[in-house]
Short mmCIF file of C-alpha atoms in Angstrom, two decimals:
data_model
loop_
_atom_site.label_atom_id
_atom_site.label_comp_id
_atom_site.label_asym_id
_atom_site.label_seq_id
_atom_site.Cartn_x
_atom_site.Cartn_y
_atom_site.Cartn_z
CA MET A 1 -13.49 -83.23 3.08
CA PRO A 2 -13.03 -82.54 -0.64
CA ASP A 3 -11.29 -85.35 -2.47
CA HIS A 4 -8.82 -83.60 -4.75
CA SER A 5 -8.32 -86.68 -6.86
CA ALA A 6 -12.02 -86.66 -7.79
CA PRO A 7 -12.90 -84.96 -11.08
CA ARG A 8 -14.03 -81.42 -10.39
CA VAL A 9 -17.39 -80.57 -11.91
CA TYR A 10 -18.90 -77.13 -12.49
CA LEU A 11 -22.66 -77.27 -11.87
CA ALA A 12 -24.07 -74.64 -14.23
CA GLY A 13 -27.68 -73.62 -14.62
CA PRO A 14 -30.42 -71.07 -14.04
CA GLU A 15 -31.34 -72.51 -10.62
CA VAL A 16 -28.99 -69.78 -9.32
CA PHE A 17 -31.95 -67.42 -9.88
CA LEU A 18 -34.30 -69.32 -7.51
CA PRO A 19 -35.17 -67.92 -4.08
CA ASP A 20 -33.90 -71.21 -2.63
CA ALA A 21 -30.86 -71.38 -4.93
CA LEU A 22 -28.44 -72.25 -2.13
CA LYS A 23 -30.59 -75.18 -1.02
CA VAL A 24 -30.96 -76.56 -4.56
CA LEU A 25 -27.26 -76.14 -5.28
CA LYS A 26 -26.32 -77.85 -2.01
CA GLU A 27 -28.58 -80.77 -2.97
CA LYS A 28 -26.91 -80.96 -6.40
CA ALA A 29 -23.43 -80.74 -4.88
CA ASP A 30 -24.25 -83.50 -2.38
CA LEU A 31 -25.52 -85.78 -5.15
CA ALA A 32 -22.41 -85.08 -7.24
CA ARG A 33 -20.16 -85.87 -4.28
CA VAL A 34 -21.91 -89.19 -3.72
CA ALA A 35 -21.36 -89.96 -7.43
CA GLY A 36 -17.62 -89.45 -6.97
CA PHE A 37 -17.22 -85.90 -8.19
CA ASP A 38 -15.77 -82.81 -6.51
CA PRO A 39 -18.56 -80.28 -7.17
CA VAL A 40 -18.27 -76.54 -7.65
CA THR A 41 -21.29 -74.25 -7.99
CA PRO A 42 -21.51 -70.69 -9.33
CA LEU A 43 -22.47 -69.48 -5.85
CA ASP A 44 -19.40 -71.01 -4.16
CA ASN A 45 -17.38 -67.94 -4.85
CA GLU A 46 -20.14 -65.38 -4.46
CA SER A 47 -18.38 -62.07 -4.64
CA LEU A 48 -18.62 -59.51 -1.90
CA ALA A 49 -17.24 -56.84 -4.20
CA ALA A 50 -18.04 -53.26 -3.38
CA GLY A 51 -18.77 -50.69 -6.02
CA SER A 52 -21.45 -50.11 -8.61
CA PRO A 53 -23.96 -52.79 -9.63
CA PHE A 54 -21.94 -53.23 -12.83
CA ASP A 55 -18.72 -53.78 -10.83
CA LYS A 56 -20.49 -56.38 -8.72
CA GLY A 57 -21.72 -58.18 -11.84
CA LEU A 58 -18.23 -58.10 -13.30
CA ALA A 59 -16.76 -59.53 -10.08
CA ILE A 60 -19.19 -62.46 -10.29
CA TYR A 61 -18.19 -63.02 -13.92
CA ARG A 62 -14.52 -63.14 -12.96
CA ALA A 63 -15.23 -65.47 -10.03
CA ASN A 64 -17.19 -67.86 -12.26
CA LEU A 65 -14.32 -67.96 -14.78
CA ARG A 66 -11.88 -68.83 -12.01
CA LEU A 67 -14.22 -71.59 -10.82
CA MET A 68 -14.57 -73.02 -14.33
CA ASP A 69 -10.81 -72.86 -14.89
CA GLY A 70 -10.39 -75.26 -11.99
CA CYS A 71 -12.89 -77.81 -13.31
CA ASP A 72 -12.51 -80.95 -15.41
CA LEU A 73 -16.09 -81.01 -16.60
CA ILE A 74 -19.35 -79.13 -16.65
CA ILE A 75 -22.83 -80.49 -16.07
CA ALA A 76 -25.19 -77.84 -17.38
CA ASN A 77 -28.88 -77.45 -16.64
CA LEU A 78 -30.17 -76.37 -20.06
CA THR A 79 -33.86 -76.29 -19.15
CA PRO A 80 -35.39 -73.45 -21.21
CA PHE A 81 -35.28 -70.18 -19.30
CA ARG A 82 -37.68 -67.27 -19.88
CA GLY A 83 -38.43 -68.48 -23.38
CA VAL A 84 -37.86 -71.46 -25.64
CA GLY A 85 -34.08 -71.69 -25.31
CA ALA A 86 -31.44 -72.27 -22.65
CA ASP A 87 -30.26 -69.51 -20.34
CA PRO A 88 -27.65 -67.47 -22.30
CA GLY A 89 -25.35 -67.33 -19.26
CA THR A 90 -25.28 -71.12 -19.03
CA ALA A 91 -24.82 -71.33 -22.82
CA PHE A 92 -21.81 -69.02 -22.47
CA GLU A 93 -20.35 -71.29 -19.79
CA LEU A 94 -20.83 -74.34 -22.00
CA GLY A 95 -18.90 -72.59 -24.80
CA TYR A 96 -16.19 -71.57 -22.37
CA MET A 97 -15.73 -75.14 -21.16
CA ALA A 98 -15.87 -76.53 -24.72
CA ALA A 99 -12.95 -74.31 -25.71
CA ARG A 100 -11.03 -75.48 -22.65
CA GLY A 101 -11.47 -79.06 -23.81
CA ALA A 102 -13.46 -79.97 -20.70
CA LYS A 103 -15.93 -82.84 -20.61
CA ILE A 104 -19.47 -81.62 -21.17
CA ALA A 105 -22.72 -83.16 -20.01
CA ALA A 106 -26.15 -81.62 -19.70
CA TYR A 107 -29.76 -82.15 -18.77
CA THR A 108 -33.03 -80.40 -19.37
CA ASN A 109 -36.37 -80.63 -17.60
CA ARG A 110 -38.22 -80.19 -20.88
CA ALA A 111 -38.39 -83.28 -23.09
CA THR A 112 -39.95 -81.54 -26.11
CA PRO A 113 -37.45 -81.03 -28.96
CA HIS A 114 -36.26 -77.53 -29.87
CA PHE A 115 -38.17 -77.41 -33.15
CA GLU A 116 -41.51 -78.21 -31.52
CA ARG A 117 -40.97 -75.77 -28.64
CA ILE A 118 -40.30 -72.93 -31.08
CA ARG A 119 -43.22 -73.95 -33.29
CA ASP A 120 -45.81 -74.44 -30.55
CA GLN A 121 -44.67 -72.21 -27.70
CA HIS A 122 -43.07 -69.29 -29.53
CA TYR A 123 -45.03 -69.19 -32.79
CA GLN A 124 -48.28 -70.87 -31.59
CA GLY A 125 -48.11 -73.18 -34.59
CA GLN A 126 -48.06 -70.32 -37.10
CA ILE A 127 -45.16 -71.56 -39.19
CA THR A 128 -44.82 -72.07 -42.92
CA GLN A 129 -42.44 -73.93 -45.19
CA ASP A 130 -40.43 -71.87 -47.68
CA PRO A 131 -39.55 -73.03 -51.24
CA ALA A 132 -36.24 -74.43 -49.98
CA GLY A 133 -38.08 -76.60 -47.47
CA GLU A 134 -37.12 -74.56 -44.40
CA TYR A 135 -39.74 -73.87 -41.73
CA ARG A 136 -40.13 -70.21 -40.79
CA GLY A 137 -42.12 -68.16 -38.31
CA PRO A 138 -44.28 -65.16 -39.29
CA ASP A 139 -41.18 -63.02 -38.59
CA GLY A 140 -39.30 -64.91 -41.32
CA LEU A 141 -36.81 -66.49 -38.93
CA VAL A 142 -35.95 -70.12 -39.62
CA LEU A 143 -36.70 -72.88 -37.13
CA GLU A 144 -33.61 -75.04 -36.73
CA ASN A 145 -34.76 -78.54 -37.64
CA PHE A 146 -31.92 -80.83 -36.66
CA ASP A 147 -33.71 -83.20 -34.30
CA MET A 148 -31.88 -81.54 -31.41
CA PHE A 149 -33.02 -80.43 -27.96
CA ASP A 150 -31.78 -76.84 -28.38
CA ASN A 151 -29.54 -74.70 -30.60
CA LEU A 152 -27.02 -76.80 -32.55
CA MET A 153 -24.02 -75.19 -30.83
CA LEU A 154 -25.25 -76.52 -27.49
CA ALA A 155 -26.30 -79.93 -28.81
CA GLY A 156 -23.07 -80.20 -30.79
CA ALA A 157 -20.90 -79.41 -27.77
CA ILE A 158 -22.59 -82.13 -25.75
CA ALA A 159 -22.34 -84.69 -28.55
CA GLU A 160 -18.63 -83.94 -28.89
CA GLY A 161 -17.97 -83.45 -25.18
CA SER A 162 -19.30 -86.74 -23.73
CA GLY A 163 -22.57 -87.53 -25.43
CA ILE A 164 -24.34 -87.36 -22.09
CA LEU A 165 -27.62 -85.47 -22.38
CA VAL A 166 -30.62 -86.37 -20.23
CA THR A 167 -34.04 -84.98 -21.11
CA HIS A 168 -36.94 -85.38 -18.73
CA GLU A 169 -40.33 -83.68 -18.72
CA VAL A 170 -41.20 -81.93 -15.47
CA GLU A 171 -44.89 -81.06 -15.59
CA ASP A 172 -45.09 -78.93 -12.45
CA THR A 173 -43.65 -75.54 -13.42
CA ARG A 174 -42.83 -74.81 -9.77
CA LEU A 175 -40.33 -77.66 -9.95
CA LEU A 176 -38.94 -76.77 -13.38
CA TYR A 177 -35.56 -75.65 -11.99
CA ARG A 178 -35.71 -77.77 -8.83
CA ASP A 179 -36.50 -81.32 -9.98
CA LEU A 180 -33.25 -83.29 -9.95
CA THR A 181 -34.41 -86.51 -11.65
CA ALA A 182 -32.56 -85.65 -14.88
CA PHE A 183 -29.53 -84.39 -12.97
CA ARG A 184 -29.31 -87.68 -11.05
CA ARG A 185 -29.52 -89.63 -14.32
CA CYS A 186 -26.85 -87.41 -15.76
CA LEU A 187 -24.51 -88.25 -12.87
CA ALA A 188 -25.37 -91.95 -13.21
CA SER A 189 -24.58 -91.84 -16.93
CA PHE A 190 -20.92 -91.42 -16.09
CA GLN A 191 -20.84 -94.84 -14.43
CA ASP A 192 -19.29 -97.60 -16.51
CA THR A 193 -18.58 -95.45 -19.53
CA GLU A 194 -15.40 -94.48 -21.25
CA GLU A 195 -16.09 -90.96 -19.99
CA GLN A 196 -15.69 -92.36 -16.51
CA SER A 197 -12.35 -93.94 -17.33
CA ALA A 198 -11.19 -90.72 -18.95
CA LEU A 199 -12.23 -88.63 -15.96
CA PHE A 200 -11.49 -90.95 -13.08
CA GLY A 201 -8.72 -93.07 -14.52
CA THR A 202 -6.04 -90.43 -14.94
CA ALA A 203 -4.52 -88.24 -12.27
CA GLU A 204 -3.87 -84.87 -13.88
CA MET B 1 -8.22 -60.83 -52.08
CA PRO B 2 -8.09 -61.65 -48.36
CA ASP B 3 -5.38 -59.81 -46.50
CA HIS B 4 -3.91 -62.40 -44.17
CA SER B 5 -2.22 -59.80 -42.03
CA ALA B 6 -5.61 -58.29 -41.18
CA PRO B 7 -7.16 -59.45 -37.90
CA ARG B 8 -9.66 -62.21 -38.61
CA VAL B 9 -13.08 -61.56 -37.11
CA TYR B 10 -15.92 -64.04 -36.56
CA LEU B 11 -19.27 -62.34 -37.20
CA ALA B 12 -21.67 -64.13 -34.86
CA GLY B 13 -25.37 -63.53 -34.50
CA PRO B 14 -28.94 -64.68 -35.11
CA GLU B 15 -29.11 -63.01 -38.53
CA VAL B 16 -28.13 -66.48 -39.81
CA PHE B 17 -31.81 -67.36 -39.28
CA LEU B 18 -33.13 -64.66 -41.66
CA PRO B 19 -34.48 -65.58 -45.11
CA ASP B 20 -31.92 -63.11 -46.53
CA ALA B 21 -29.12 -64.25 -44.22
CA LEU B 22 -26.53 -64.49 -47.00
CA LYS B 23 -27.24 -60.91 -48.12
CA VAL B 24 -27.03 -59.50 -44.58
CA LEU B 25 -23.85 -61.45 -43.83
CA LYS B 26 -22.26 -60.29 -47.08
CA GLU B 27 -23.07 -56.70 -46.14
CA LYS B 28 -21.52 -57.21 -42.71
CA ALA B 29 -18.44 -58.88 -44.18
CA ASP B 30 -18.00 -56.04 -46.69
CA LEU B 31 -18.21 -53.43 -43.93
CA ALA B 32 -15.72 -55.37 -41.81
CA ARG B 33 -13.32 -55.61 -44.75
CA VAL B 34 -13.49 -51.84 -45.33
CA ALA B 35 -12.71 -51.37 -41.62
CA GLY B 36 -9.52 -53.42 -42.05
CA PHE B 37 -10.67 -56.81 -40.83
CA ASP B 38 -10.64 -60.23 -42.49
CA PRO B 39 -14.23 -61.34 -41.87
CA VAL B 40 -15.55 -64.86 -41.39
CA THR B 41 -19.25 -65.67 -41.08
CA PRO B 42 -20.97 -68.80 -39.74
CA LEU B 43 -22.31 -69.49 -43.23
CA ASP B 44 -18.86 -69.39 -44.89
CA ASN B 45 -18.34 -73.03 -44.18
CA GLU B 46 -21.90 -74.20 -44.63
CA SER B 47 -21.70 -77.92 -44.44
CA LEU B 48 -22.98 -80.19 -47.17
CA ALA B 49 -22.87 -83.16 -44.85
CA ALA B 50 -25.10 -86.07 -45.69
CA GLY B 51 -26.88 -88.09 -43.06
CA SER B 52 -29.56 -87.49 -40.49
CA PRO B 53 -30.73 -84.01 -39.48
CA PHE B 54 -28.73 -84.46 -36.26
CA ASP B 55 -25.57 -85.31 -38.23
CA LYS B 56 -26.05 -82.20 -40.36
CA GLY B 57 -26.43 -80.03 -37.26
CA LEU B 58 -23.32 -81.60 -35.76
CA ALA B 59 -21.36 -80.92 -38.97
CA ILE B 60 -22.33 -77.23 -38.77
CA TYR B 61 -21.22 -77.15 -35.13
CA ARG B 62 -17.83 -78.58 -36.07
CA ALA B 63 -17.47 -76.18 -39.00
CA ASN B 64 -18.26 -73.18 -36.77
CA LEU B 65 -15.65 -74.28 -34.24
CA ARG B 66 -13.03 -74.53 -36.99
CA LEU B 67 -13.98 -71.04 -38.19
CA MET B 68 -13.72 -69.58 -34.68
CA ASP B 69 -10.39 -71.32 -34.08
CA GLY B 70 -8.98 -69.31 -36.98
CA CYS B 71 -10.18 -65.95 -35.69
CA ASP B 72 -8.53 -63.25 -33.56
CA LEU B 73 -11.77 -61.70 -32.42
CA ILE B 74 -15.51 -62.04 -32.38
CA ILE B 75 -18.09 -59.33 -32.99
CA ALA B 76 -21.37 -60.75 -31.72
CA ASN B 77 -24.87 -59.56 -32.47
CA LEU B 78 -26.50 -59.98 -29.06
CA THR B 79 -29.88 -58.50 -30.01
CA PRO B 80 -32.49 -60.42 -27.97
CA PHE B 81 -33.75 -63.45 -29.88
CA ARG B 82 -37.17 -65.09 -29.32
CA GLY B 83 -37.35 -63.66 -25.82
CA VAL B 84 -35.59 -61.18 -23.56
CA GLY B 85 -32.08 -62.57 -23.87
CA ALA B 86 -29.41 -63.16 -26.49
CA ASP B 87 -29.47 -66.18 -28.81
CA PRO B 88 -28.00 -69.12 -26.81
CA GLY B 89 -25.94 -70.20 -29.85
CA THR B 90 -24.28 -66.80 -30.06
CA ALA B 91 -23.80 -66.80 -26.27
CA PHE B 92 -22.04 -70.17 -26.61
CA GLU B 93 -19.74 -68.72 -29.27
CA LEU B 94 -18.92 -65.74 -27.05
CA GLY B 95 -17.93 -68.13 -24.26
CA TYR B 96 -15.87 -70.21 -26.66
CA MET B 97 -13.94 -67.17 -27.86
CA ALA B 98 -13.52 -65.84 -24.29
CA ALA B 99 -11.81 -69.09 -23.28
CA ARG B 100 -9.54 -68.84 -26.33
CA GLY B 101 -8.44 -65.39 -25.16
CA ALA B 102 -9.84 -63.75 -28.30
CA LYS B 103 -10.88 -60.10 -28.39
CA ILE B 104 -14.60 -59.72 -27.86
CA ALA B 105 -16.90 -56.96 -29.04
CA ALA B 106 -20.66 -56.92 -29.39
CA TYR B 107 -23.69 -54.92 -30.34
CA THR B 108 -27.41 -55.12 -29.77
CA ASN B 109 -30.32 -53.51 -31.58
CA ARG B 110 -32.21 -53.11 -28.30
CA ALA B 111 -31.09 -50.24 -26.09
CA THR B 112 -33.26 -51.15 -23.08
CA PRO B 113 -31.23 -52.68 -20.21
CA HIS B 114 -31.64 -56.34 -19.30
CA PHE B 115 -33.45 -55.64 -16.03
CA GLU B 116 -36.12 -53.51 -17.69
CA ARG B 117 -36.63 -55.97 -20.57
CA ILE B 118 -37.24 -58.82 -18.14
CA ARG B 119 -39.49 -56.66 -15.93
CA ASP B 120 -41.61 -55.13 -18.71
CA GLN B 121 -41.48 -57.64 -21.55
CA HIS B 122 -41.27 -60.95 -19.73
CA TYR B 123 -43.13 -60.20 -16.48
CA GLN B 124 -45.36 -57.33 -17.70
CA GLY B 125 -44.27 -55.28 -14.70
CA GLN B 126 -45.44 -57.92 -12.18
CA ILE B 127 -42.29 -58.01 -10.08
CA THR B 128 -41.81 -57.68 -6.34
CA GLN B 129 -38.88 -57.00 -4.03
CA ASP B 130 -37.94 -59.70 -1.53
CA PRO B 131 -36.70 -59.01 2.04
CA ALA B 132 -33.09 -59.14 0.81
CA GLY B 133 -33.83 -56.39 -1.72
CA GLU B 134 -33.79 -58.65 -4.78
CA TYR B 135 -36.43 -58.18 -7.46
CA ARG B 136 -38.31 -61.35 -8.42
CA GLY B 137 -40.96 -62.38 -10.93
CA PRO B 138 -44.20 -64.17 -9.98
CA ASP B 139 -42.27 -67.43 -10.65
CA GLY B 140 -39.80 -66.49 -7.90
CA LEU B 141 -36.85 -66.11 -10.27
CA VAL B 142 -34.56 -63.18 -9.56
CA LEU B 143 -34.06 -60.36 -12.05
CA GLU B 144 -30.34 -59.70 -12.41
CA ASN B 145 -29.93 -56.04 -11.52
CA PHE B 146 -26.36 -55.16 -12.47
CA ASP B 147 -26.96 -52.25 -14.84
CA MET B 148 -25.97 -54.56 -17.72
CA PHE B 149 -27.46 -55.06 -21.18
CA ASP B 150 -27.84 -58.86 -20.75
CA ASN B 151 -26.73 -61.74 -18.51
CA LEU B 152 -23.59 -60.90 -16.55
CA MET B 153 -21.53 -63.62 -18.25
CA LEU B 154 -22.04 -61.89 -21.62
CA ALA B 155 -21.58 -58.36 -20.29
CA GLY B 156 -18.55 -59.47 -18.28
CA ALA B 157 -16.89 -61.11 -21.27
CA ILE B 158 -17.26 -57.93 -23.31
CA ALA B 159 -15.98 -55.70 -20.50
CA GLU B 160 -12.93 -57.95 -20.12
CA GLY B 161 -12.53 -58.68 -23.83
CA SER B 162 -12.32 -55.13 -25.31
CA GLY B 163 -14.97 -53.03 -23.61
CA ILE B 164 -16.61 -52.46 -26.98
CA LEU B 165 -20.39 -52.79 -26.71
CA VAL B 166 -22.71 -50.73 -28.89
CA THR B 167 -26.40 -50.53 -28.03
CA HIS B 168 -28.85 -48.95 -30.45
CA GLU B 169 -32.63 -49.07 -30.47
CA VAL B 170 -34.14 -50.32 -33.74
CA GLU B 171 -37.85 -49.54 -33.65
CA ASP B 172 -38.90 -51.41 -36.80
CA THR B 173 -39.03 -55.07 -35.81
CA ARG B 174 -38.57 -56.08 -39.47
CA LEU B 175 -35.10 -54.55 -39.25
CA LEU B 176 -34.24 -55.94 -35.82
CA TYR B 177 -31.64 -58.37 -37.18
CA ARG B 178 -30.85 -56.39 -40.33
CA ASP B 179 -30.10 -52.85 -39.19
CA LEU B 180 -26.31 -52.42 -39.19
CA THR B 181 -26.01 -49.01 -37.50
CA ALA B 182 -24.74 -50.56 -34.26
CA PHE B 183 -22.50 -52.99 -36.14
CA ARG B 184 -20.89 -50.08 -38.05
CA ARG B 185 -20.30 -48.22 -34.79
CA CYS B 186 -18.80 -51.38 -33.33
CA LEU B 187 -16.32 -51.60 -36.19
CA ALA B 188 -15.54 -47.89 -35.87
CA SER B 189 -14.90 -48.31 -32.13
CA PHE B 190 -11.75 -50.22 -32.95
CA GLN B 191 -10.22 -47.16 -34.62
CA ASP B 192 -7.66 -45.31 -32.54
CA THR B 193 -7.94 -47.53 -29.51
CA GLU B 194 -5.48 -49.76 -27.77
CA GLU B 195 -7.58 -52.66 -29.02
CA GLN B 196 -6.62 -51.56 -32.50
CA SER B 197 -2.92 -51.54 -31.66
CA ALA B 198 -3.22 -54.93 -30.04
CA LEU B 199 -5.04 -56.40 -33.02
CA PHE B 200 -3.37 -54.62 -35.91
CA GLY B 201 0.05 -53.92 -34.44
CA THR B 202 1.28 -57.46 -34.05
CA ALA B 203 1.66 -60.08 -36.73
CA GLU B 204 0.80 -63.41 -35.19
#
C-alpha cells in the first residue's frame, strides 16, 4: 500500500551488483517505508527489453531516469566501488538529482576520508608535496585535499542538498555493500530536521 | 573575443588534476574555439574562497555548477581514473547536464570495453559465470555486460544526448590525460550532423 503523500526516495548505490541485490534492496525499501518514505529502487523497473546487450543497457538507463524523475529525493550509497571512489553510475545519478533540485542524502561504509584513501590505498603512501603545497601521486595527479569523504562534486551536492551524510566503517568486506547501519542512520537523520519539514510538510 | 552566439561547451574531465592542468585546458579550449564553440573549463572560475578546506571545496562545487548552468553542452573526458571507471566528479557533471537537457558528448583514452577492463584489470581474469549467466568477480559483484565503454548510466546519457562518443587507445600512460586525439575527433564529430544544426542553428 504505497502512501502517495509520502516523499518518494530513489535508493541509489552499487548494491545492485550483488548476487543478493533484490534482498538487500527490499530490506532498504522496507526500512525507508518504516521511516515514512515511499521508496523506489533501480531494480523496480528492471527492463525486459529485447535486442542487443547495448539496447538492454540503454533501456535500463531510460527506466532509471523515469524512476528518478518521479522522486523527491535520493539517498545514495557512495561506498567506494572497485577503487577509491564512488561508483560512477551512482555519481551520475547524484548529479542528475542535483540538477532537478531534489533533496540529496548519502552514506558510505568507509569512514576514511578521500585524501587518505587515495594516499594509502591507491598510492601506497608514495605521495609528495609540490612547490605550491599540493600533494601528488607518482603519476603527477593531485590528491584533492578538502577534508571531504569523496570528490568535491559529490560532497558539495550533499552539503547543498540536505547536509545529510553518514559515514560508518564496515570492517568485513563481505558486508561492504550489505551493512545497513549507515543507511538506517541516514533515514533517521531526516527526523526532526528542517529537511523533514520541507519534504513531509508540503503536498506537491 | 568570445562569440556569444557560439554554443557554450563545458569541458569536463580529470585533466584538472594534472600538474599542467592549465596548459592542457587552454589547449582544449583553443581547439574548441577553432571548432566553433565557446569553451568553459572547470578552472575558469577557480575560487579564491577563504575558510576551511571544506569551504574551499564547496566554493569550487558552486562555481562549477554556475559554469555548467551557462552551457549548452558538455564534452566529458571519461578516461578511467584511479581504477577501471570514469572519475566520479566527471560522472556527476554528466548527470547534472543530462538532467538539464544539455547535449552530451564524451571521449575516453582507453579503447577497451568496460567489461574487459573490469575482468582483466580489476579481477585479473578471475571471474565466473553464475547459473543465471551473469559474470561475477570473486567478491560476488556482477560485471555489467552491455557492450558499453563504462557504466550504463554514462553510456546511456551519451547515446541519448548526441550519440557522440570517441574511444581511442593511448598507450603511453604519461599521456593518458593529455593526449587530445580523441577530443579533436569528438569536436569534429559535431560537423555536418543534426547535432550541429541543433546547436548552431538556433539562437537561444
